[in-house]
Coordinates of C-alpha atoms in Angstrom, one line a residue:
M1 CA 241.3 182.0 76.5
G2 CA 242.0 178.7 74.9
R3 CA 239.4 176.4 73.4
P4 CA 236.8 175.3 75.9
M5 CA 236.9 171.7 77.0
V6 CA 234.8 169.5 74.8
Q7 CA 233.5 166.0 74.9
M8 CA 232.1 163.6 72.3
T9 CA 228.9 162.2 73.6
N10 CA 226.0 160.1 72.3
C11 CA 222.5 161.5 72.6
G12 CA 221.1 158.2 73.6
S13 CA 219.2 157.5 70.4
D14 CA 222.1 156.4 68.3
C15 CA 221.3 159.1 65.8
C16 CA 224.5 161.2 66.0
L17 CA 227.4 162.3 68.0
V18 CA 227.5 165.9 69.3
E19 CA 230.7 167.9 70.2
M20 CA 230.1 170.6 72.8
D21 CA 231.6 172.4 75.7
M22 CA 231.0 171.1 79.2
A23 CA 228.9 174.0 80.2
T24 CA 226.2 173.1 77.7
L25 CA 226.8 169.3 77.6
L26 CA 223.8 168.5 79.8
M27 CA 221.5 170.8 77.9
K28 CA 222.2 169.7 74.4
Q29 CA 221.2 166.7 72.3
C30 CA 220.4 166.2 68.7
L31 CA 217.3 167.7 67.1
S32 CA 215.7 164.3 66.4
C33 CA 215.5 163.3 70.1
P34 CA 211.9 163.3 71.4
S35 CA 213.2 164.5 74.8
L36 CA 214.1 167.9 73.3
D37 CA 210.5 169.1 73.3
A38 CA 210.9 170.9 76.7
I39 CA 214.2 172.6 75.7
D40 CA 213.9 176.2 74.6
Q41 CA 217.5 176.7 73.2
P42 CA 218.5 175.8 69.6
L43 CA 220.4 172.6 69.1
P44 CA 222.9 171.5 66.4
T45 CA 221.9 168.7 64.0
N46 CA 225.5 167.6 63.3
R47 CA 228.9 167.6 65.1
Q48 CA 229.4 171.3 64.5
I49 CA 228.2 174.0 66.7
A50 CA 227.5 177.5 65.4
P51 CA 229.3 180.2 67.3
T52 CA 227.3 182.3 69.8
R53 CA 226.1 185.5 68.2
A54 CA 224.0 188.5 69.1
P55 CA 220.2 188.4 68.6
I56 CA 219.3 188.4 64.9
T57 CA 217.0 191.1 63.6
D58 CA 218.1 191.4 60.0
S59 CA 215.7 189.6 57.7
N60 CA 218.2 188.9 55.0
A61 CA 220.6 187.4 57.5
L62 CA 217.8 185.2 58.9
I63 CA 217.0 184.0 55.4
S64 CA 220.6 183.0 54.8
I65 CA 220.8 181.3 58.2
R66 CA 217.6 179.3 57.4
Q67 CA 219.0 178.2 54.1
R68 CA 222.3 177.2 55.6
F69 CA 220.6 175.3 58.4
L70 CA 218.4 173.3 56.1
K71 CA 221.4 172.6 53.8
E72 CA 224.3 172.1 56.3
G73 CA 222.7 171.8 59.7
M74 CA 224.2 174.9 61.2
A75 CA 222.0 176.3 63.9
P76 CA 222.9 179.5 65.9
R77 CA 221.8 179.6 69.4
E78 CA 219.8 182.8 68.9
I79 CA 217.2 180.8 66.8
P80 CA 214.6 179.2 69.2
L81 CA 214.3 175.4 69.0
P82 CA 210.6 175.5 68.0
I83 CA 211.5 177.7 64.9
L84 CA 214.2 175.1 63.9
R85 CA 211.7 172.3 64.3
S86 CA 209.2 174.2 62.2
W87 CA 211.8 174.8 59.5
Q88 CA 212.5 171.1 59.4
R89 CA 208.8 170.2 59.1
S90 CA 208.3 172.8 56.4
A91 CA 211.2 171.5 54.4
A92 CA 209.9 167.9 54.8
S93 CA 206.5 169.1 53.4
G94 CA 208.3 170.1 50.2
I95 CA 207.4 173.8 50.5
N96 CA 209.5 176.0 48.2
L97 CA 211.2 178.9 50.0
E98 CA 210.4 181.2 47.2
K99 CA 206.8 180.1 46.8
R100 CA 204.5 183.1 46.4
P101 CA 201.3 182.9 48.5
S102 CA 198.1 182.6 46.5
P103 CA 195.9 185.8 46.9
A104 CA 192.7 183.9 45.9
F105 CA 189.8 184.6 48.3
P106 CA 187.5 181.7 49.3
Q107 CA 183.8 181.8 48.5
R108 CA 181.6 183.6 50.9
E109 CA 179.6 180.4 51.5
D110 CA 182.8 178.7 52.7
I111 CA 183.6 181.5 55.2
L112 CA 180.1 181.4 56.6
R113 CA 180.4 177.6 57.0
F114 CA 183.6 178.0 58.9
L115 CA 182.0 180.6 61.1
D116 CA 179.0 178.4 61.8
E117 CA 181.2 175.4 62.6
N118 CA 183.1 177.5 65.2
E119 CA 180.2 179.6 66.5
D120 CA 181.1 179.0 70.2
L121 CA 184.7 180.0 69.6
V122 CA 183.8 183.1 67.7
Q123 CA 181.3 184.2 70.3
A124 CA 183.8 183.6 73.1
A125 CA 186.6 185.4 71.4
W126 CA 184.8 188.4 69.8
G127 CA 185.3 190.8 72.7
E128 CA 189.0 189.9 73.1
V129 CA 189.7 190.3 69.4
E130 CA 188.2 193.8 69.5
A131 CA 190.0 194.8 72.7
L132 CA 193.4 193.6 71.3
S133 CA 192.9 195.5 68.1
R134 CA 192.3 198.7 70.0
E135 CA 195.5 198.1 72.1
M136 CA 197.6 197.7 69.0
R137 CA 196.0 200.5 67.0
E138 CA 199.1 202.8 67.1
S139 CA 201.5 200.0 66.0
G140 CA 199.2 198.8 63.2
G141 CA 198.8 195.2 62.3
A142 CA 195.8 192.9 62.8
V143 CA 194.3 190.5 65.4
I144 CA 193.5 187.1 63.9
L145 CA 191.3 184.2 65.1
T146 CA 191.6 180.8 63.5
D147 CA 190.0 177.4 64.0
A148 CA 191.8 174.3 65.1
N149 CA 193.1 173.7 61.6
G150 CA 194.5 177.2 61.1
V151 CA 191.7 178.5 58.9
L152 CA 191.2 182.2 59.5
L153 CA 187.8 183.1 60.9
M154 CA 188.3 186.8 61.8
R155 CA 190.8 189.5 61.0
V156 CA 190.4 192.9 62.7
G157 CA 193.0 195.6 62.6
S158 CA 194.6 198.5 60.8
A159 CA 193.5 199.5 57.3
D160 CA 197.2 200.3 56.6
F161 CA 198.1 196.7 57.3
A162 CA 195.2 195.2 55.3
E163 CA 196.9 195.6 51.9
E164 CA 200.0 193.7 53.2
A165 CA 197.8 191.0 54.8
D166 CA 195.8 190.5 51.6
R167 CA 199.1 190.3 49.6
I168 CA 200.2 187.3 51.6
A169 CA 196.8 185.7 51.7
L170 CA 196.2 186.5 55.4
H171 CA 192.4 186.8 55.0
P172 CA 189.3 184.9 56.3
G173 CA 189.0 181.4 54.9
A174 CA 192.7 181.0 54.2
H175 CA 194.5 178.0 55.7
W176 CA 197.6 178.9 57.6
G177 CA 198.8 175.5 58.8
E178 CA 202.5 174.8 58.2
T179 CA 201.7 172.5 55.3
S180 CA 200.3 175.5 53.4
F181 CA 202.7 178.3 54.1
G182 CA 205.6 176.7 56.1
T183 CA 206.8 178.3 59.3
N184 CA 204.4 180.9 60.6
A185 CA 203.1 181.7 64.1
I186 CA 199.7 180.2 63.6
G187 CA 200.9 177.0 62.0
A188 CA 203.8 176.6 64.5
A189 CA 201.6 177.3 67.5
L190 CA 199.3 174.5 66.3
A191 CA 202.1 172.1 65.7
E192 CA 204.0 172.9 68.9
G193 CA 200.9 173.3 71.0
R194 CA 202.2 176.4 72.7
P195 CA 202.6 180.2 72.2
I196 CA 205.2 181.2 69.7
S197 CA 206.6 184.3 67.9
V198 CA 207.9 184.2 64.3
I199 CA 209.8 187.4 63.6
G200 CA 210.4 188.6 60.0
G201 CA 212.9 186.3 58.3
E202 CA 212.2 183.4 60.7
H203 CA 209.2 182.7 58.4
F204 CA 209.9 179.9 56.0
L205 CA 208.7 181.7 52.9
T206 CA 210.8 184.6 51.8
A207 CA 207.7 186.5 50.9
H208 CA 206.6 186.6 54.6
S209 CA 209.8 188.3 55.8
A210 CA 208.2 191.7 55.9
V211 CA 205.7 190.4 58.6
S212 CA 206.2 189.4 62.3
C213 CA 203.6 187.3 64.0
S214 CA 202.9 186.0 67.5
A215 CA 200.2 183.3 68.2
A216 CA 198.8 181.3 71.1
P217 CA 196.6 178.2 71.0
I218 CA 193.1 178.3 72.5
L219 CA 192.2 175.2 74.6
D220 CA 188.7 173.9 75.4
P221 CA 188.0 172.7 79.0
A222 CA 189.3 169.3 78.1
G223 CA 192.6 170.5 76.8
K224 CA 191.9 170.2 73.1
I225 CA 193.1 172.9 70.8
V226 CA 190.1 174.6 69.3
G227 CA 191.7 177.7 67.7
V228 CA 194.6 180.1 67.7
L229 CA 194.7 183.8 68.5
D230 CA 197.3 185.7 66.5
L231 CA 198.9 189.2 66.4
S232 CA 200.4 190.1 63.0
T233 CA 202.3 193.3 62.2
G234 CA 205.0 194.6 60.0
S235 CA 208.4 193.2 60.8
H236 CA 209.6 196.6 62.1
V237 CA 207.1 196.3 65.1
P238 CA 208.7 194.8 68.2
H239 CA 206.9 191.7 69.6
C240 CA 208.6 191.5 73.0
H241 CA 205.2 191.8 74.8
S242 CA 202.9 190.2 72.3
L243 CA 202.9 186.7 73.8
A244 CA 201.9 188.1 77.2
L245 CA 199.1 190.1 75.7
L246 CA 197.9 187.1 73.7
Q247 CA 198.0 184.8 76.7
R248 CA 195.9 187.3 78.8
S249 CA 193.3 187.3 76.1
V250 CA 193.4 183.6 75.5
D251 CA 192.8 183.0 79.3
Q252 CA 189.6 185.1 79.0
I253 CA 188.4 183.2 75.9
E254 CA 189.1 179.9 77.5
R255 CA 187.1 181.0 80.6
R256 CA 184.1 181.9 78.3
L257 CA 184.4 178.5 76.6
F258 CA 184.4 176.8 80.0
E259 CA 181.2 178.7 81.0
Q260 CA 179.5 177.8 77.7
R261 CA 180.3 174.1 78.1
H262 CA 179.9 173.6 81.8
A263 CA 177.0 175.8 82.9
Q264 CA 175.1 172.6 83.9
S265 CA 178.0 171.0 85.8
E266 CA 179.1 171.3 89.4
R267 CA 182.0 173.8 89.4
M268 CA 184.7 174.5 91.9
H269 CA 186.7 177.7 91.9
I270 CA 190.1 177.3 93.6
H271 CA 193.3 179.2 94.5
P272 CA 195.7 179.4 97.4
N273 CA 194.8 183.1 97.8
P274 CA 191.2 183.6 98.7
Y275 CA 191.2 187.2 97.3
I276 CA 191.9 185.8 93.8
L277 CA 188.8 183.6 93.8
G278 CA 186.4 185.1 91.1
S279 CA 189.3 186.7 89.2
P280 CA 190.8 185.6 85.8
H281 CA 193.7 184.0 87.7
E282 CA 191.7 181.4 89.6
G283 CA 191.5 177.8 88.8
I284 CA 188.1 176.3 87.8
V285 CA 187.2 172.6 87.6
A286 CA 183.9 171.0 86.6
F287 CA 182.5 167.6 87.8
E288 CA 179.7 165.4 86.6
D289 CA 178.8 162.3 88.5
D290 CA 182.0 162.6 90.6
I291 CA 184.2 162.6 87.4
L292 CA 186.4 165.6 86.4
V293 CA 185.0 166.7 83.1
G294 CA 186.6 170.1 82.6
A295 CA 189.2 172.5 83.9
N296 CA 191.2 175.6 83.0
R297 CA 194.9 175.9 82.8
N298 CA 195.2 177.6 86.2
A299 CA 193.5 174.6 87.8
M300 CA 195.6 172.1 86.0
D301 CA 198.7 173.8 87.3
L302 CA 197.4 174.2 90.9
L303 CA 196.3 170.5 91.1
G304 CA 199.3 169.1 89.2
L305 CA 197.0 167.4 86.7
T306 CA 197.4 166.7 82.9
W307 CA 194.8 166.9 80.3
Q308 CA 194.7 163.1 80.1
D309 CA 193.1 163.2 83.6
I310 CA 190.0 164.9 82.1
G311 CA 187.1 162.4 81.9
V312 CA 188.8 159.7 84.0
T313 CA 189.8 161.2 87.3
R314 CA 187.4 161.1 90.3
F315 CA 186.9 163.8 92.8
S316 CA 188.4 161.7 95.6
Q317 CA 191.6 161.3 93.6
I318 CA 192.2 165.0 93.5
F319 CA 190.9 166.2 96.9
S320 CA 191.2 164.8 100.4
L321 CA 187.5 165.4 101.3
Q322 CA 184.5 163.6 100.0
R323 CA 182.0 165.3 97.7
P324 CA 179.0 164.6 99.9
N325 CA 180.5 166.7 102.6
M326 CA 180.5 169.7 100.2
D327 CA 176.9 169.4 98.9
G328 CA 175.6 171.6 101.7
R329 CA 178.2 174.3 101.2
A330 CA 177.0 175.6 97.8
G331 CA 176.4 179.3 98.1
A332 CA 178.2 179.5 101.5
D333 CA 181.4 181.3 102.2
D334 CA 184.7 180.1 100.7
I335 CA 185.9 176.8 102.2
I336 CA 189.4 175.5 102.8
I337 CA 190.3 172.2 101.2
Q338 CA 193.4 170.0 100.8
T339 CA 194.4 168.3 97.6
A340 CA 195.5 164.7 97.6
R341 CA 199.0 166.0 97.1
G342 CA 198.9 167.9 100.3
S343 CA 198.3 171.5 99.0
T344 CA 195.9 173.8 100.8
L345 CA 193.5 175.8 98.7
F346 CA 190.5 178.0 99.1
A347 CA 187.5 176.9 97.2
R348 CA 184.1 178.2 96.2
I349 CA 181.4 175.8 95.0
E350 CA 178.9 176.4 92.3
K351 CA 176.0 173.9 91.9
P352 CA 174.5 173.2 88.5
L353 CA 171.8 175.7 87.4
R354 CA 169.6 172.7 87.0
P355 CA 170.1 169.1 88.2
L356 CA 171.8 167.2 85.4
N357 CA 169.0 164.8 85.1
E358 CA 166.5 167.6 84.8
R359 CA 168.1 169.7 82.0
P360 CA 165.3 171.6 80.2
N361 CA 165.1 171.9 76.4
P362 CA 166.0 175.7 76.1
A363 CA 164.0 176.2 72.9
A364 CA 161.0 174.3 74.1
A365 CA 161.1 176.1 77.5
R366 CA 161.3 179.5 75.7
A367 CA 158.5 178.6 73.3
A368 CA 156.3 177.4 76.1
K369 CA 156.9 180.5 78.2
I370 CA 156.1 182.8 75.3
C371 CA 152.9 180.9 74.5
A372 CA 151.9 181.3 78.1
H373 CA 151.7 185.1 77.8
R374 CA 149.7 187.2 75.4
Y375 CA 151.8 189.9 73.8
D376 CA 150.4 192.6 76.1
E377 CA 151.2 190.4 79.1
Q378 CA 154.9 190.0 78.4
P379 CA 156.8 190.4 81.7
Q380 CA 157.8 193.9 82.4
I381 CA 161.6 194.3 82.9
Q382 CA 161.4 196.6 85.9
D383 CA 158.8 194.6 87.8
T384 CA 160.5 191.3 87.1
V385 CA 163.9 192.6 88.1
E386 CA 162.8 194.2 91.3
R387 CA 160.9 191.1 92.3
L388 CA 163.9 188.8 91.7
L389 CA 166.5 191.0 93.2
A390 CA 164.5 191.5 96.4
G391 CA 165.4 187.9 97.3
A392 CA 168.8 187.7 95.6
M393 CA 172.0 187.0 97.6
P394 CA 174.2 189.9 98.5
G395 CA 176.8 190.5 95.9
T396 CA 174.7 189.2 93.1
Y397 CA 174.3 192.7 91.7
K398 CA 175.5 196.3 92.1
V399 CA 173.4 199.5 92.2
R400 CA 175.0 202.6 90.8
R401 CA 173.9 206.2 90.8
F402 CA 175.4 209.1 88.8
K403 CA 174.7 212.8 88.2
S404 CA 174.1 214.3 84.8
G405 CA 177.2 214.9 82.8
H406 CA 179.2 212.0 84.3
L407 CA 181.1 209.7 81.9
I408 CA 180.9 206.0 82.6
Y409 CA 183.5 203.5 81.3
G410 CA 182.4 199.9 80.9
S411 CA 185.8 198.7 82.2
D412 CA 185.1 200.4 85.5
E413 CA 181.7 198.8 85.9
I414 CA 182.5 195.1 85.2
D415 CA 184.1 192.8 87.7
D416 CA 187.3 190.9 86.8
G417 CA 186.8 191.3 83.1
E418 CA 183.5 189.4 83.1
E419 CA 180.8 191.0 80.9
S420 CA 177.7 192.1 82.6
I421 CA 174.0 193.1 82.1
L422 CA 173.1 196.8 82.8
I423 CA 169.5 197.5 83.6
M424 CA 168.2 201.0 83.9
R425 CA 166.0 202.0 86.8
S426 CA 165.7 205.7 86.1
G427 CA 167.3 208.6 84.3
Q428 CA 168.9 208.5 80.9
L429 CA 172.3 207.3 79.5
R430 CA 173.8 207.9 76.1
C431 CA 175.8 205.0 74.7
F432 CA 178.4 206.2 72.2
S433 CA 181.6 205.3 70.4
S434 CA 184.6 207.7 70.1
F435 CA 187.5 207.7 67.6
E436 CA 190.1 210.4 67.0
G437 CA 188.1 213.1 68.8
R438 CA 184.8 212.3 67.1
E439 CA 181.8 210.8 68.8
L440 CA 178.9 208.8 67.4
T441 CA 175.8 208.1 69.5
L442 CA 174.6 204.5 69.2
F443 CA 171.4 204.8 71.3
T444 CA 170.0 206.2 74.5
L445 CA 168.9 204.2 77.5
N446 CA 165.9 205.2 79.7
G447 CA 164.2 203.6 82.6
G448 CA 163.4 199.9 81.8
D449 CA 166.1 199.6 79.1
A450 CA 168.9 197.1 79.3
L451 CA 172.4 196.8 77.8
S452 CA 175.1 194.1 77.5
L453 CA 177.9 195.9 79.3
R454 CA 181.5 195.3 78.0
A455 CA 184.8 196.8 78.9
E456 CA 184.9 199.1 75.8
T457 CA 181.3 200.5 76.4
L458 CA 181.2 204.3 76.7
L459 CA 178.2 206.0 78.4
E460 CA 177.3 209.6 79.2
V461 CA 174.7 210.4 81.9
K462 CA 172.2 212.7 80.2
K463 CA 169.8 212.8 83.2
D464 CA 170.6 211.8 86.8
C465 CA 170.3 208.0 86.7
E466 CA 170.3 204.8 88.7
F467 CA 171.0 201.4 87.3
L468 CA 172.1 198.0 88.4
T469 CA 174.6 195.6 86.9
L470 CA 174.7 191.8 87.1
R471 CA 177.6 189.6 86.0
N472 CA 176.6 187.4 83.1
S473 CA 177.0 184.3 85.3
N474 CA 174.7 185.7 87.9
F475 CA 172.2 186.8 85.3
R476 CA 172.1 183.3 83.8
R477 CA 171.6 181.8 87.3
L478 CA 168.7 184.2 88.0
A479 CA 167.2 183.6 84.6
Y480 CA 167.1 179.9 85.1
E481 CA 165.4 180.3 88.4
D482 CA 162.7 182.5 86.8
P483 CA 162.6 182.6 82.9
D484 CA 160.5 185.8 83.2
L485 CA 163.8 187.7 83.7
A486 CA 165.2 186.5 80.4
L487 CA 161.9 187.2 78.7
A488 CA 161.9 190.7 80.0
V489 CA 165.5 191.6 79.5
M490 CA 166.6 190.0 76.3
P491 CA 164.0 191.7 74.0
V492 CA 165.1 195.1 75.4
I493 CA 168.7 194.4 74.7
E494 CA 167.7 193.2 71.2
R495 CA 165.8 196.5 70.7
M496 CA 168.9 198.5 71.7
L497 CA 170.9 196.5 69.1
Q498 CA 168.3 197.1 66.4
R499 CA 168.5 200.8 67.1
S500 CA 172.3 200.7 66.6
I501 CA 171.9 198.7 63.4
R502 CA 169.2 201.0 62.0
M503 CA 171.5 204.0 62.8
N504 CA 174.4 202.4 60.9
E505 CA 172.1 201.6 57.9
A506 CA 170.8 205.2 57.9
M507 CA 174.3 206.6 57.8
A508 CA 175.1 204.4 54.8
F509 CA 171.9 204.9 52.8
H510 CA 170.1 208.1 53.9
S511 CA 170.6 211.8 53.9
V512 CA 171.2 214.0 57.0
R513 CA 167.6 215.3 56.8
H514 CA 166.2 211.8 56.7
R515 CA 168.3 210.7 59.7
L516 CA 167.3 213.8 61.6
V517 CA 163.6 213.2 61.1
R518 CA 164.0 209.6 62.1
A519 CA 165.8 210.6 65.3
L520 CA 163.0 213.1 66.1
C521 CA 160.3 210.5 65.5
D522 CA 162.1 208.2 67.9
A523 CA 162.3 210.9 70.5
V524 CA 158.5 211.6 70.1
D525 CA 157.7 208.0 70.6
R526 CA 160.1 207.6 73.6
E527 CA 159.7 210.9 75.4
G528 CA 156.9 212.9 73.8
R529 CA 154.1 214.5 76.0
R530 CA 150.9 214.8 74.1
T531 CA 148.9 218.0 74.3
R532 CA 146.2 219.7 72.2
Q533 CA 148.8 221.7 70.4
G534 CA 150.8 218.6 69.5
V535 CA 153.5 216.4 71.0
I536 CA 156.0 218.3 73.2
L537 CA 159.6 217.3 73.8
D538 CA 160.3 219.0 77.2
T539 CA 164.1 218.5 76.9
A540 CA 164.6 218.3 73.2
P541 CA 168.2 217.4 72.0
N542 CA 170.2 220.4 70.7
A543 CA 172.0 220.4 67.3
E544 CA 175.2 219.1 68.8
D545 CA 173.5 216.1 70.5
L546 CA 171.5 215.3 67.3
A547 CA 174.7 215.5 65.3
M548 CA 176.4 212.9 67.5
Q549 CA 173.2 210.8 67.4
I550 CA 172.9 210.6 63.7
G551 CA 176.6 210.7 62.7
A552 CA 176.7 214.1 61.0
V553 CA 178.4 217.4 61.5
R554 CA 176.7 220.1 63.6
Q555 CA 176.4 222.6 60.7
S556 CA 174.5 220.1 58.5
V557 CA 172.1 219.3 61.4
S558 CA 171.5 223.0 62.2
T559 CA 170.6 223.6 58.5
A560 CA 168.2 220.7 58.4
L561 CA 166.6 221.7 61.7
A562 CA 166.1 225.3 60.3
D563 CA 164.4 223.8 57.2
L564 CA 161.9 221.8 59.4
I565 CA 161.1 224.9 61.5
R566 CA 160.6 227.0 58.4
G567 CA 158.3 224.4 57.0
G568 CA 156.2 224.3 60.2
I569 CA 156.9 220.6 60.8
I570 CA 158.5 221.4 64.2
Q571 CA 158.5 224.5 66.5
R572 CA 160.8 225.7 69.2
L573 CA 159.4 226.3 72.7
G574 CA 162.0 228.4 74.5
A575 CA 165.6 227.3 74.6
N576 CA 165.2 223.6 75.5
A577 CA 161.8 222.4 74.4
M578 CA 160.3 221.5 71.0
I579 CA 156.8 220.8 69.8
V580 CA 155.7 218.7 66.9
P581 CA 152.2 220.0 65.9
N582 CA 151.4 217.1 63.6
V583 CA 153.3 213.8 64.1
K584 CA 151.8 212.2 61.0
R585 CA 153.2 215.0 58.9
L586 CA 156.7 214.5 60.6
R587 CA 156.6 210.8 59.8
A588 CA 155.5 211.5 56.2
E589 CA 158.8 213.3 55.7
L590 CA 160.5 209.9 55.9
D591 CA 158.8 208.8 52.7
L592 CA 159.6 212.1 50.9
I593 CA 163.3 212.3 51.7
K594 CA 166.1 209.7 51.6

């Protein structure tokens, strides 16, 4: 074939002339044109066009291409336009291609300050960071959360990747904006305001060529970037699905940020498909005094709005019905509405948990409630829950029953990815973690205990059990209606957490014998039946159960148990029961052994 037809054209900004074939003429302009922001293909910066070539994966080739682009303006079409723009910004900042990243670590006080300043973001993102790190465990790498300036707040991931991450200063407290390290996924995502992958040699600094990164901005309900979620791996790891994984997690983080900020606003859940209402794919908008004050990305797309509409657009400018007509529908079935643009949507209305002009001071309300009860009159979790749920709307909670030996996965018990509260009615559950075939018991749950249920929670039914689960949003609503619920449930959840913390501390600082005695003391307090002969554990844990509970191997636990039996501190009663003749003597062992 001969040379394709070309035409000399002006881009409209008098910045340059561009020679191109007619097939691409309408898609190409010079890099300096503002209108190029929406174009995803690379563009030339002078009258020459680089020939089409296969996708580039060789880091050395990419480094050469980057240097030639910055020097001569040659840009192959395989390099995405956002990367080219980032290279230009990095060069304009005066960053040296061969600059070595500083490995200096910030002071602990600075890291704590960054975490305090971004407490809501860290709280909203914590679960997603952990879940992503598990998903990419086999490929290595790390999941990273930064603030709105690119300062690393969290890094969770493979120990094998940690050395490489530290070598390039990819650690908490480090600033990863483009002005610090040139082109990288975190800095480019902040500068471009959209998800982006930077693969190997696409990084501006040569030292970063061994790493590939993908990052997505996190928006608050007003459309402001508040942070970035990043996946970083060795450059040999493909990132073809990384942006999809990140965006899924970012959607969940943004949903939690929405719930944090607008719990006191009137909210509307919308979607053309009624079965998607309540799922992560629904749109959510919040109103205060008839003004749109918050939304998620799905809602912005469904309603055809821009983030500039937040804080200035009225309800009547978005929907064809008047807000007063909807006031009586709160809590009713889904309704059908039309937007001002003519689209038909299904909607579910949520009224504020408290009228906006009657918002309580949470700290003052909690203090007043606690002062109203003597310690021995604290509301009991089971009585409070049963009383509240007797009048709760259908669908507010679920009741689950399981037989002994059943395994329960948190991901099967939560709805649409929203974390829940689990409250035990009867029976016993073992909460544990598992890694590479090994298990570690975190704590046990009995009647009246409660747990914050997450997708990664693992539970084993030790005794036939019955429990109920409430979505966090439903729990908050019920707790506002009657603070006794929160006063009953939250101390129990805190107690479970303290058990887990104490177990971790014991593993780090105490011997197997000490941890075993502590576990037996807890069992006596929790399940012991007092008799004249001593305290009896009718279903005492066996050596294997105790080993998982205290984080030790079975042989070590069996040896320690045998020593306690020989010393007369505990006695076996048949195959499954155990008696502690003198509980004070058992507790005294804690002071004698470490």
